[in-house]
Amino acid sequence: MPETNYIFPPSPVPALPIRGSTALFPIHRIYCVGRNFADHAIEMGHDPDKEPPFFFQKNPDSVVLPGNPFPYPAASRDVHHEVELVVALQSGGTDIPVEQALDCVYGYAVGLDMTRRDLQAEAKKHGRPWEIAKAFEQSAPCGPVHTAAEIGHPGEGTIRLTINGTIRQDGNLNQMIWKVPEMIAYLSRLFTLKPGDLIFAGTPAGVGAVAKGDTMIAHIDGLDEVRFTVA
């Protein structure tokens, strides 16, 4: 086959480390489910019993790898943390049955859905999309992927975020309104899921602002804690 002739070198493939392996998990797309914990839906002023799941996206190169700082973004004075379980897919498709959805899962990680809350509030006010609030550069700090073969499929366990040693968010994965198989099945009716897709599975109550110099430690039982400093 002839060599592809790009007009400039393509960008590197974004990827996450895999715990216990030198191999990398290549990222295709990042989907995020909104208001998937009842207490968080309530704190954001919504009724968790009234709506089906909804999704927004971040960009694959929005990921911040472990060991790197989270740079405070421009154009905002109110940046919030949201600790989340991240689901890493090894296969996909469309119209995936709930009963087969977990077969698509390669593993899990701890992630942070960082949000320019002031810009999100302005977008909501005018009925506009959320990209400027959610999909900015380095808005998705994420830890290493743990394989499902190693840890199974976590359906309960503590999900917690501390800032400078103070607990800000403290919930349990069993509080998710839409469970992982349901999220995958529902999302596959809207998009063609593919290997390398990540799904950020929602956050518990307690979201709040970060400041430069803060140290965020994200914890989910059974997964490696991840630490990011706000730069």
CSV table of C-alpha atoms in Angstrom, one decimal:
chain,number,residue,atom,x,y,z
A,1,MET,CA,0.0,0.0,0.0
A,2,PRO,CA,1.3,3.5,-0.8
A,3,GLU,CA,2.3,5.6,2.2
A,4,THR,CA,-0.3,8.2,3.2
A,5,ASN,CA,0.8,11.7,2.4
A,6,TYR,CA,-0.6,14.1,4.9
A,7,ILE,CA,-0.1,17.8,4.5
A,8,PHE,CA,1.3,18.0,8.0
A,9,PRO,CA,2.0,15.2,10.6
A,10,PRO,CA,-1.1,13.9,12.3
A,11,SER,CA,-1.6,14.4,16.0
A,12,PRO,CA,-0.5,11.6,18.3
A,13,VAL,CA,-3.3,9.2,19.4
A,14,PRO,CA,-4.4,10.1,22.9
A,15,ALA,CA,-4.1,7.1,25.2
A,16,LEU,CA,-4.3,6.0,28.9
A,17,PRO,CA,-1.9,3.8,30.7
A,18,ILE,CA,-3.1,0.3,31.7
A,19,ARG,CA,-2.3,-0.8,35.2
A,20,GLY,CA,0.3,-3.6,35.3
A,21,SER,CA,1.1,-3.3,31.5
A,22,THR,CA,3.3,-1.4,29.2
A,23,ALA,CA,0.5,-1.3,26.6
A,24,LEU,CA,-1.7,1.7,26.2
A,25,PHE,CA,-5.4,2.1,25.9
A,26,PRO,CA,-6.0,4.3,22.7
A,27,ILE,CA,-8.9,6.8,23.1
A,28,HIS,CA,-11.5,7.0,20.4
A,29,ARG,CA,-14.2,9.3,21.9
A,30,ILE,CA,-15.3,10.5,25.3
A,31,TYR,CA,-18.9,10.4,26.3
A,32,CYS,CA,-20.2,11.8,29.7
A,33,VAL,CA,-23.5,11.0,31.2
A,34,GLY,CA,-25.1,14.0,33.0
A,35,ARG,CA,-26.8,14.0,36.4
A,36,ASN,CA,-26.5,10.2,37.0
A,37,PHE,CA,-26.5,10.5,40.8
A,38,ALA,CA,-29.8,11.5,42.3
A,39,ASP,CA,-28.2,13.7,45.0
A,40,HIS,CA,-26.1,15.6,42.3
A,41,ALA,CA,-29.2,16.1,40.2
A,42,ILE,CA,-31.0,17.6,43.2
A,43,GLU,CA,-28.1,19.9,44.1
A,44,MET,CA,-28.1,21.1,40.5
A,45,GLY,CA,-31.8,21.9,40.7
A,46,HIS,CA,-33.3,19.0,38.8
A,47,ASP,CA,-35.7,16.1,39.6
A,48,PRO,CA,-33.8,12.8,39.1
A,49,ASP,CA,-37.0,10.8,38.6
A,50,LYS,CA,-38.2,12.7,35.5
A,51,GLU,CA,-35.6,12.3,32.7
A,52,PRO,CA,-33.8,9.5,30.7
A,53,PRO,CA,-30.0,9.7,30.6
A,54,PHE,CA,-28.5,12.4,28.5
A,55,PHE,CA,-24.9,12.7,27.3
A,56,PHE,CA,-22.3,15.3,26.2
A,57,GLN,CA,-18.8,14.8,24.9
A,58,LYS,CA,-15.3,15.8,25.6
A,59,ASN,CA,-12.4,15.5,23.2
A,60,PRO,CA,-10.0,12.6,23.3
A,61,ASP,CA,-7.1,14.9,23.8
A,62,SER,CA,-8.8,16.6,26.8
A,63,VAL,CA,-7.4,13.8,29.0
A,64,VAL,CA,-4.7,14.7,31.6
A,65,LEU,CA,-2.5,11.8,32.4
A,66,PRO,CA,-1.5,10.8,35.9
A,67,GLY,CA,1.5,12.7,37.2
A,68,ASN,CA,0.6,15.9,35.3
A,69,PRO,CA,-1.1,19.0,36.8
A,70,PHE,CA,-4.5,20.2,35.8
A,71,PRO,CA,-4.0,23.7,34.4
A,72,TYR,CA,-6.7,26.2,35.5
A,73,PRO,CA,-8.4,27.1,32.2
A,74,ALA,CA,-8.8,30.5,30.7
A,75,ALA,CA,-12.1,32.4,30.4
A,76,SER,CA,-13.5,31.1,33.7
A,77,ARG,CA,-13.5,32.1,37.4
A,78,ASP,CA,-15.6,29.2,38.6
A,79,VAL,CA,-14.1,25.8,37.7
A,80,HIS,CA,-15.6,22.8,39.4
A,81,HIS,CA,-14.5,19.2,40.1
A,82,GLU,CA,-16.7,16.2,39.4
A,83,VAL,CA,-15.2,12.8,40.3
A,84,GLU,CA,-16.4,9.9,38.1
A,85,LEU,CA,-16.1,6.2,37.3
A,86,VAL,CA,-14.7,5.9,33.8
A,87,VAL,CA,-15.7,3.0,31.6
A,88,ALA,CA,-13.3,1.9,28.9
A,89,LEU,CA,-14.7,0.0,26.0
A,90,GLN,CA,-12.9,-2.7,24.0
A,91,SER,CA,-15.8,-3.3,21.5
A,92,GLY,CA,-19.0,-1.5,20.5
A,93,GLY,CA,-21.7,-1.4,18.0
A,94,THR,CA,-25.3,-0.2,17.7
A,95,ASP,CA,-28.4,-1.3,19.6
A,96,ILE,CA,-26.4,-3.3,22.1
A,97,PRO,CA,-28.7,-5.3,24.4
A,98,VAL,CA,-28.3,-4.5,28.1
A,99,GLU,CA,-27.6,-8.2,28.8
A,100,GLN,CA,-24.5,-8.1,26.4
A,101,ALA,CA,-23.3,-4.6,27.3
A,102,LEU,CA,-20.6,-5.6,29.9
A,103,ASP,CA,-19.0,-7.7,27.2
A,104,CYS,CA,-17.9,-4.4,25.6
A,105,VAL,CA,-16.0,-3.3,28.7
A,106,TYR,CA,-12.3,-3.6,28.8
A,107,GLY,CA,-11.9,-1.9,32.2
A,108,TYR,CA,-12.4,1.0,34.5
A,109,ALA,CA,-10.5,4.1,35.7
A,110,VAL,CA,-11.0,7.1,38.0
A,111,GLY,CA,-11.6,10.4,36.2
A,112,LEU,CA,-12.5,14.0,36.8
A,113,ASP,CA,-15.0,15.9,34.7
A,114,MET,CA,-13.7,19.4,35.2
A,115,THR,CA,-16.3,22.0,34.4
A,116,ARG,CA,-16.2,25.8,33.7
A,117,ARG,CA,-19.4,26.2,35.8
A,118,ASP,CA,-19.9,29.9,35.1
A,119,LEU,CA,-19.8,29.3,31.3
A,120,GLN,CA,-22.1,26.3,31.7
A,121,ALA,CA,-24.6,28.4,33.6
A,122,GLU,CA,-24.5,31.0,30.9
A,123,ALA,CA,-25.0,28.3,28.2
A,124,LYS,CA,-28.0,26.9,30.1
A,125,LYS,CA,-29.5,30.3,30.5
A,126,HIS,CA,-29.5,30.8,26.7
A,127,GLY,CA,-30.3,27.2,25.8
A,128,ARG,CA,-26.9,26.7,24.2
A,129,PRO,CA,-24.6,23.7,24.0
A,130,TRP,CA,-22.1,23.0,26.8
A,131,GLU,CA,-18.9,22.5,24.8
A,132,ILE,CA,-17.1,25.6,26.1
A,133,ALA,CA,-17.9,24.5,29.7
A,134,LYS,CA,-17.1,20.8,29.3
A,135,ALA,CA,-14.8,20.1,26.3
A,136,PHE,CA,-12.0,22.6,26.9
A,137,GLU,CA,-8.3,21.6,26.9
A,138,GLN,CA,-7.2,19.2,29.7
A,139,SER,CA,-10.7,19.0,31.1
A,140,ALA,CA,-10.6,15.3,31.7
A,141,PRO,CA,-7.9,14.2,34.2
A,142,CYS,CA,-7.9,10.4,34.4
A,143,GLY,CA,-6.1,7.6,36.1
A,144,PRO,CA,-4.8,4.3,34.7
A,145,VAL,CA,-7.3,1.7,33.3
A,146,HIS,CA,-7.8,-1.4,35.4
A,147,THR,CA,-8.9,-4.4,33.4
A,148,ALA,CA,-12.3,-5.9,34.1
A,149,ALA,CA,-10.5,-9.3,34.1
A,150,GLU,CA,-8.6,-8.0,37.2
A,151,ILE,CA,-11.2,-6.1,39.2
A,152,GLY,CA,-14.6,-7.3,37.7
A,153,HIS,CA,-17.4,-4.8,37.1
A,154,PRO,CA,-17.7,-2.4,40.1
A,155,GLY,CA,-21.4,-1.8,40.9
A,156,GLU,CA,-20.9,-0.5,44.4
A,157,GLY,CA,-18.1,1.0,46.5
A,158,THR,CA,-17.0,4.4,47.7
A,159,ILE,CA,-16.5,7.2,45.2
A,160,ARG,CA,-14.8,10.2,46.8
A,161,LEU,CA,-12.9,13.4,46.1
A,162,THR,CA,-10.8,15.3,48.6
A,163,ILE,CA,-9.3,18.8,48.1
A,164,ASN,CA,-6.3,19.6,50.3
A,165,GLY,CA,-7.3,16.7,52.6
A,166,THR,CA,-11.0,17.8,53.0
A,167,ILE,CA,-13.7,15.5,51.7
A,168,ARG,CA,-15.8,17.3,49.1
A,169,GLN,CA,-17.6,14.5,47.4
A,170,ASP,CA,-18.5,11.2,49.1
A,171,GLY,CA,-20.9,8.7,47.5
A,172,ASN,CA,-21.3,5.1,46.4
A,173,LEU,CA,-21.4,3.7,42.9
A,174,ASN,CA,-24.7,1.9,43.8
A,175,GLN,CA,-26.3,5.3,43.8
A,176,MET,CA,-26.0,5.7,40.0
A,177,ILE,CA,-29.4,6.1,38.5
A,178,TRP,CA,-28.4,4.5,35.2
A,179,LYS,CA,-26.0,1.5,35.7
A,180,VAL,CA,-23.1,0.8,33.4
A,181,PRO,CA,-24.9,-1.8,31.2
A,182,GLU,CA,-27.9,0.5,30.8
A,183,MET,CA,-25.7,3.5,29.9
A,184,ILE,CA,-23.9,1.5,27.2
A,185,ALA,CA,-27.1,0.1,25.8
A,186,TYR,CA,-28.8,3.5,25.7
A,187,LEU,CA,-25.8,5.3,24.2
A,188,SER,CA,-25.5,2.6,21.5
A,189,ARG,CA,-29.0,3.6,20.3
A,190,LEU,CA,-27.7,7.1,19.7
A,191,PHE,CA,-24.1,6.5,18.5
A,192,THR,CA,-22.1,3.7,17.0
A,193,LEU,CA,-19.8,2.8,19.9
A,194,LYS,CA,-16.3,1.7,19.1
A,195,PRO,CA,-13.2,0.2,20.8
A,196,GLY,CA,-11.4,3.0,22.7
A,197,ASP,CA,-14.5,4.9,23.7
A,198,LEU,CA,-14.6,6.2,27.3
A,199,ILE,CA,-17.8,6.8,29.2
A,200,PHE,CA,-17.6,9.1,32.3
A,201,ALA,CA,-20.5,7.7,34.4
A,202,GLY,CA,-21.6,10.7,36.4
A,203,THR,CA,-20.7,12.3,39.7
A,204,PRO,CA,-22.2,12.3,43.3
A,205,ALA,CA,-23.2,15.4,45.2
A,206,GLY,CA,-20.7,17.9,46.5
A,207,VAL,CA,-19.3,19.4,43.4
A,208,GLY,CA,-17.5,22.7,44.0
A,209,ALA,CA,-14.9,25.1,42.9
A,210,VAL,CA,-11.1,24.5,42.8
A,211,ALA,CA,-8.4,27.1,43.1
A,212,LYS,CA,-4.8,27.3,41.8
A,213,GLY,CA,-2.6,25.3,44.2
A,214,ASP,CA,-5.3,22.9,45.3
A,215,THR,CA,-4.5,19.2,45.4
A,216,MET,CA,-7.4,16.9,44.2
A,217,ILE,CA,-7.3,13.2,45.2
A,218,ALA,CA,-10.0,11.1,43.4
A,219,HIS,CA,-10.8,7.7,44.9
A,220,ILE,CA,-13.0,4.8,43.9
A,221,ASP,CA,-12.8,1.5,45.8
A,222,GLY,CA,-10.8,-1.1,44.0
A,223,LEU,CA,-9.0,1.4,41.7
A,224,ASP,CA,-5.8,3.4,42.1
A,225,GLU,CA,-6.3,6.8,43.6
A,226,VAL,CA,-5.3,9.6,41.3
A,227,ARG,CA,-3.9,13.0,42.4
A,228,PHE,CA,-3.9,16.2,40.4
A,229,THR,CA,-2.7,19.6,41.4
A,230,VAL,CA,-4.4,22.7,40.1
A,231,ALA,CA,-1.7,24.7,38.3
